[in-house]
Amino acid sequence: MQKKYVLALDQGTTSCRAILFDKYNNIRGVAQKEFTQYYPKPGWVEHDAQEIWSTQYGVIAELVAKTNINPEEIAAIGITNQRETTVVWDKNTGQPIYNAIVWQCRRTAGICDELKARGLDAEIRYRTGLVIDAYFSGTKVKWILDNVPGAREKAGRGELLFGTMDTWLIWKLTGGRVHVTDYSNASRTLMYNIRDLCWDEEILKELGIPVSMLPEVKPSSCVYGVTDPDQFLGYSIPIAGVAGDQQAALFGQACFEPGMAKNTYGTGCFMLMNTGADLFESKNGLLTTIAWGLDGKVEYALEGSIFIAGAAIQWLRDGLRVIESAADSEYFAGKVEDTGGVYLVPAFVGLGAPYWDMKARGIIVGLTRGTTKAHIIRATLDSLAYQTRDVLEAMEVDSGIKLQALKVDGGAVANNLLMQFQADILGVPVERPAVIETTARGAANLAGLAVGFWSGKEELAAGYQLDRRFEPAMSEEQRERLYRGWKLAVTRAMDWAESEQ
Ligand SMILES: Nc1ncnc2c1ncn2[C@@H]1O[C@H](COP(=O)(O)OP(=O)(O)O)[C@@H](O)[C@H]1O
Ligand SMILES: O=P(O)(O)OC[C@H](O)CO
């Protein structure tokens, strides 16, 4: 049967999506479903890995049913995923031994403090490109082995497997036959040596993690295996592309050349700049990470990871209940000229780049008797733009490259007021593409390249289209005055919580 589509599975922090792309990168169908977030203690975040699998399977079935395609028309499947989120399962039963510990979870801050006290910062940064932080998978695996009764013994006997969500989904889709990940996901674990391209034995020793638990690491575009018909609607389809969602978005935005950058506004905000074969060491709180493995080589990126962005808008909706939908934030923020001097620092799970403060917590400052709900909503939206400026400044210094425009994507870029404020506060134009599902597109493209559905990067870059360009319209004086206020607010949020959180 003629192969007409590539299927992307986008396993995000709050939802699973299945998206069908045709040869021209048009979206031919989308199915999406949210799954449960567990917050067992302050600062802790968990997912049920079995629920993620059943949700992902459900949206695949829904997409196939509503588009009425024959699954045999699917040339390949590409997987992209929330990164770092850690699941450990029993190799024999296929059952997770604990809930997945989510990238946002702060429970391992104490383990990180110990590693830092042992003076391992510089060495770990050199080997992994990362900073010691509860964000990454390594300390989460250690926590599970230390806290689930019998886990360490089982791991020692080779009976446990570790995976990020790509690895878990491939394991499920192949009926437990394939245990793999790709370079981009491996580079987020704190256990992978991004220079030597291997699991780092010294770090594994420090964390007490046996290498037998870890998946095989492969390029981001290759055939990893085929689906087990029992797990995929009765069909065997090649799984041929994998990338962490932020690297997939970089690929989906066609940022193929060194110096090209994108910023994704989802649950968090993640700015990545392609640095090609060069491995830049950040002096300003950014991460060095693997963009992808492709065409027989690995390419690197500089990354600024912001933990809370769209999640702050969700908090306005579900926590404060001052809006009914995320889109309402634009309506209410538009009712006021500015925040009236209010700043909201959404350090709900500490602060990531460029501050890396696990003990920071959220604050609202500058309140007066005149402050209204609209000011607080506007301050929340503004915080996404200020955090992005923090990261962009660090990136320009580290890379020596002055960005001419910022490519954006992710759910929150639908907000025009936010995008205009972003351009204003950066003093740099902001470009929104026609297709903002760039994460899924990147995964689909990586998979399609592996099976010859697309000829190469040139064909993919040619299909890139802009929706709107936001030009900076704020005076230099106002931009810098507002930003100084933000920097001051951040200092008030820092070092707030106790270390055991
Ligand atoms: N119009 C909007 N204004 C501001 N934020 C929005 C808007 N629409 C969606 N969001 C935010 O975007 C996020 C969803 O984006 P998405 O890219 O799907 O995230 P993720 O992949 O992290 O789950 C949510 O956190 C939501 O609050
Ligand atoms: O699922 P998202 O879009 O919130 O992305 C999460 C990141 O991959 C975390 O590193």
PDB file of N, CA, C and O and ligand atoms in Angstrom, residues 12-15 17 32 265-268 310-311 313-314 326-327 329-330 381 410-412 414-415 418, ligand 1:
ATOM      1  N   GLY A  12       3.796  14.758  25.974  1.00  0.00           N
ATOM      2  CA  GLY A  12       4.164  15.972  26.715  1.00  0.00           C
ATOM      3  C   GLY A  12       3.963  15.844  28.217  1.00  0.00           C
ATOM      4  O   GLY A  12       3.529  14.801  28.714  1.00  0.00           O
ATOM      5  N   THR A  13       4.233  16.925  28.936  1.00  0.00           N
ATOM      6  CA  THR A  13       4.126  16.905  30.396  1.00  0.00           C
ATOM      7  C   THR A  13       2.674  16.774  30.856  1.00  0.00           C
ATOM      8  O   THR A  13       2.405  16.164  31.893  1.00  0.00           O
ATOM      9  N   THR A  14       1.756  17.363  30.105  1.00  0.00           N
ATOM     10  CA  THR A  14       0.370  17.347  30.563  1.00  0.00           C
ATOM     11  C   THR A  14      -0.561  16.546  29.660  1.00  0.00           C
ATOM     12  O   THR A  14      -1.660  16.219  30.072  1.00  0.00           O
ATOM     13  N   SER A  15      -0.115  16.248  28.430  1.00  0.00           N
ATOM     14  CA  SER A  15      -1.006  15.515  27.543  1.00  0.00           C
ATOM     15  C   SER A  15      -0.230  14.643  26.569  1.00  0.00           C
ATOM     16  O   SER A  15       0.977  14.828  26.377  1.00  0.00           O
ATOM     17  N   ARG A  17      -0.344  13.420  22.546  1.00  0.00           N
ATOM     18  CA  ARG A  17      -0.931  13.765  21.260  1.00  0.00           C
ATOM     19  C   ARG A  17      -0.512  12.738  20.219  1.00  0.00           C
ATOM     20  O   ARG A  17       0.587  12.189  20.301  1.00  0.00           O
ATOM     21  N   GLN A  32      -5.747  14.382  20.991  1.00  0.00           N
ATOM     22  CA  GLN A  32      -4.995  14.800  22.183  1.00  0.00           C
ATOM     23  C   GLN A  32      -5.803  14.489  23.427  1.00  0.00           C
ATOM     24  O   GLN A  32      -7.025  14.642  23.449  1.00  0.00           O
ATOM     25  N   TYR A 265       7.121  27.733  24.123  1.00  0.00           N
ATOM     26  CA  TYR A 265       6.342  28.159  25.291  1.00  0.00           C
ATOM     27  C   TYR A 265       5.271  27.110  25.579  1.00  0.00           C
ATOM     28  O   TYR A 265       4.153  27.200  25.075  1.00  0.00           O
ATOM     29  N   GLY A 266       5.618  26.084  26.358  1.00  0.00           N
ATOM     30  CA  GLY A 266       4.642  25.074  26.771  1.00  0.00           C
ATOM     31  C   GLY A 266       4.487  25.156  28.282  1.00  0.00           C
ATOM     32  O   GLY A 266       4.384  26.257  28.835  1.00  0.00           O
ATOM     33  N   THR A 267       4.480  24.002  28.944  1.00  0.00           N
ATOM     34  CA  THR A 267       4.449  23.968  30.406  1.00  0.00           C
ATOM     35  C   THR A 267       5.591  24.813  30.949  1.00  0.00           C
ATOM     36  O   THR A 267       5.424  25.682  31.805  1.00  0.00           O
ATOM     37  N   GLY A 268       6.790  24.522  30.445  1.00  0.00           N
ATOM     38  CA  GLY A 268       7.961  25.365  30.712  1.00  0.00           C
ATOM     39  C   GLY A 268       8.281  26.115  29.435  1.00  0.00           C
ATOM     40  O   GLY A 268       7.501  26.116  28.481  1.00  0.00           O
ATOM     41  N   GLY A 310       3.876  28.275  30.617  1.00  0.00           N
ATOM     42  CA  GLY A 310       2.431  28.044  30.466  1.00  0.00           C
ATOM     43  C   GLY A 310       1.817  27.451  31.737  1.00  0.00           C
ATOM     44  O   GLY A 310       0.622  27.661  32.014  1.00  0.00           O
ATOM     45  N   ALA A 311       2.622  26.748  32.520  1.00  0.00           N
ATOM     46  CA  ALA A 311       2.115  26.173  33.777  1.00  0.00           C
ATOM     47  C   ALA A 311       1.635  27.272  34.731  1.00  0.00           C
ATOM     48  O   ALA A 311       0.740  27.046  35.551  1.00  0.00           O
ATOM     49  N   ILE A 313       0.111  29.929  33.739  1.00  0.00           N
ATOM     50  CA  ILE A 313      -1.223  30.283  33.228  1.00  0.00           C
ATOM     51  C   ILE A 313      -2.234  29.216  33.677  1.00  0.00           C
ATOM     52  O   ILE A 313      -3.372  29.525  34.052  1.00  0.00           O
ATOM     53  N   GLN A 314      -1.776  27.955  33.661  1.00  0.00           N
ATOM     54  CA  GLN A 314      -2.644  26.873  34.172  1.00  0.00           C
ATOM     55  C   GLN A 314      -2.957  27.097  35.655  1.00  0.00           C
ATOM     56  O   GLN A 314      -4.050  26.809  36.122  1.00  0.00           O
ATOM     57  N   ALA A 326      -6.934  29.125  29.338  1.00  0.00           N
ATOM     58  CA  ALA A 326      -5.634  29.794  29.161  1.00  0.00           C
ATOM     59  C   ALA A 326      -5.787  31.012  28.251  1.00  0.00           C
ATOM     60  O   ALA A 326      -5.174  32.061  28.492  1.00  0.00           O
ATOM     61  N   ALA A 327      -6.625  30.884  27.222  1.00  0.00           N
ATOM     62  CA  ALA A 327      -6.794  31.983  26.268  1.00  0.00           C
ATOM     63  C   ALA A 327      -7.383  33.234  26.930  1.00  0.00           C
ATOM     64  O   ALA A 327      -7.126  34.360  26.498  1.00  0.00           O
ATOM     65  N   SER A 329      -6.453  34.632  29.483  1.00  0.00           N
ATOM     66  CA  SER A 329      -5.376  35.459  30.060  1.00  0.00           C
ATOM     67  C   SER A 329      -5.131  36.673  29.166  1.00  0.00           C
ATOM     68  O   SER A 329      -4.847  37.766  29.666  1.00  0.00           O
ATOM     69  N   GLU A 330      -5.255  36.505  27.862  1.00  0.00           N
ATOM     70  CA  GLU A 330      -5.021  37.624  26.936  1.00  0.00           C
ATOM     71  C   GLU A 330      -6.113  38.683  27.093  1.00  0.00           C
ATOM     72  O   GLU A 330      -5.833  39.879  27.138  1.00  0.00           O
ATOM     73  N   LEU A 381       1.700  36.680  32.689  1.00  0.00           N
ATOM     74  CA  LEU A 381       2.112  36.570  31.276  1.00  0.00           C
ATOM     75  C   LEU A 381       3.491  37.204  31.056  1.00  0.00           C
ATOM     76  O   LEU A 381       4.353  36.629  30.398  1.00  0.00           O
ATOM     77  N   GLY A 410       4.907  26.425  20.486  1.00  0.00           N
ATOM     78  CA  GLY A 410       4.312  25.946  21.752  1.00  0.00           C
ATOM     79  C   GLY A 410       2.956  26.606  21.986  1.00  0.00           C
ATOM     80  O   GLY A 410       2.620  27.635  21.380  1.00  0.00           O
ATOM     81  N   GLY A 411       2.161  25.999  22.885  1.00  0.00           N
ATOM     82  CA  GLY A 411       0.770  26.397  23.089  1.00  0.00           C
ATOM     83  C   GLY A 411       0.565  27.875  23.394  1.00  0.00           C
ATOM     84  O   GLY A 411      -0.396  28.497  22.911  1.00  0.00           O
ATOM     85  N   ALA A 412       1.466  28.493  24.189  1.00  0.00           N
ATOM     86  CA  ALA A 412       1.231  29.861  24.652  1.00  0.00           C
ATOM     87  C   ALA A 412       1.525  30.914  23.586  1.00  0.00           C
ATOM     88  O   ALA A 412       1.185  32.093  23.773  1.00  0.00           O
ATOM     89  N   ALA A 414       0.043  31.321  20.963  1.00  0.00           N
ATOM     90  CA  ALA A 414      -1.239  31.786  20.414  1.00  0.00           C
ATOM     91  C   ALA A 414      -1.595  33.154  21.004  1.00  0.00           C
ATOM     92  O   ALA A 414      -2.424  33.874  20.449  1.00  0.00           O
ATOM     93  N   ASN A 415      -0.987  33.509  22.126  1.00  0.00           N
ATOM     94  CA  ASN A 415      -1.302  34.746  22.845  1.00  0.00           C
ATOM     95  C   ASN A 415      -0.559  35.936  22.214  1.00  0.00           C
ATOM     96  O   ASN A 415       0.649  36.117  22.419  1.00  0.00           O
ATOM     97  N   LEU A 418       1.129  38.475  24.638  1.00  0.00           N
ATOM     98  CA  LEU A 418       2.389  37.952  25.170  1.00  0.00           C
ATOM     99  C   LEU A 418       3.491  38.066  24.115  1.00  0.00           C
ATOM    100  O   LEU A 418       4.621  38.494  24.418  1.00  0.00           O
TER     101      LEU A 418
HETATM  102  N1  LIG B   1      -3.658  31.673  24.780  1.00  0.00           N
HETATM  103  C1  LIG B   1      -2.784  31.298  25.705  1.00  0.00           C
HETATM  104  N2  LIG B   1      -2.154  32.210  26.485  1.00  0.00           N
HETATM  105  C2  LIG B   1      -1.245  31.830  27.403  1.00  0.00           C
HETATM  106  N3  LIG B   1      -0.904  30.554  27.647  1.00  0.00           N
HETATM  107  C3  LIG B   1      -1.506  29.610  26.914  1.00  0.00           C
HETATM  108  C4  LIG B   1      -2.472  29.918  25.916  1.00  0.00           C
HETATM  109  N4  LIG B   1      -2.867  28.739  25.352  1.00  0.00           N
HETATM  110  C5  LIG B   1      -2.195  27.761  25.977  1.00  0.00           C
HETATM  111  N5  LIG B   1      -1.364  28.261  26.912  1.00  0.00           N
HETATM  112  C6  LIG B   1      -0.456  27.524  27.796  1.00  0.00           C
HETATM  113  O1  LIG B   1       0.336  26.689  26.982  1.00  0.00           O
HETATM  114  C7  LIG B   1       0.554  25.419  27.607  1.00  0.00           C
HETATM  115  C8  LIG B   1       0.199  24.313  26.651  1.00  0.00           C
HETATM  116  O2  LIG B   1       1.112  24.320  25.617  1.00  0.00           O
HETATM  117  P1  LIG B   1       1.705  22.961  25.052  1.00  0.00           P
HETATM  118  O3  LIG B   1       2.681  23.347  24.005  1.00  0.00           O
HETATM  119  O4  LIG B   1       0.572  22.078  24.701  1.00  0.00           O
HETATM  120  O5  LIG B   1       2.429  22.434  26.381  1.00  0.00           O
HETATM  121  P2  LIG B   1       3.056  21.034  26.857  1.00  0.00           P
HETATM  122  O6  LIG B   1       3.591  20.356  25.610  1.00  0.00           O
HETATM  123  O7  LIG B   1       4.128  21.446  27.807  1.00  0.00           O
HETATM  124  O8  LIG B   1       1.982  20.234  27.547  1.00  0.00           O
HETATM  125  C9  LIG B   1      -0.291  25.372  28.845  1.00  0.00           C
HETATM  126  O9  LIG B   1       0.561  25.471  29.969  1.00  0.00           O
HETATM  127  C10 LIG B   1      -1.222  26.601  28.740  1.00  0.00           C
HETATM  128  O10 LIG B   1      -1.405  27.210  29.985  1.00  0.00           O
END
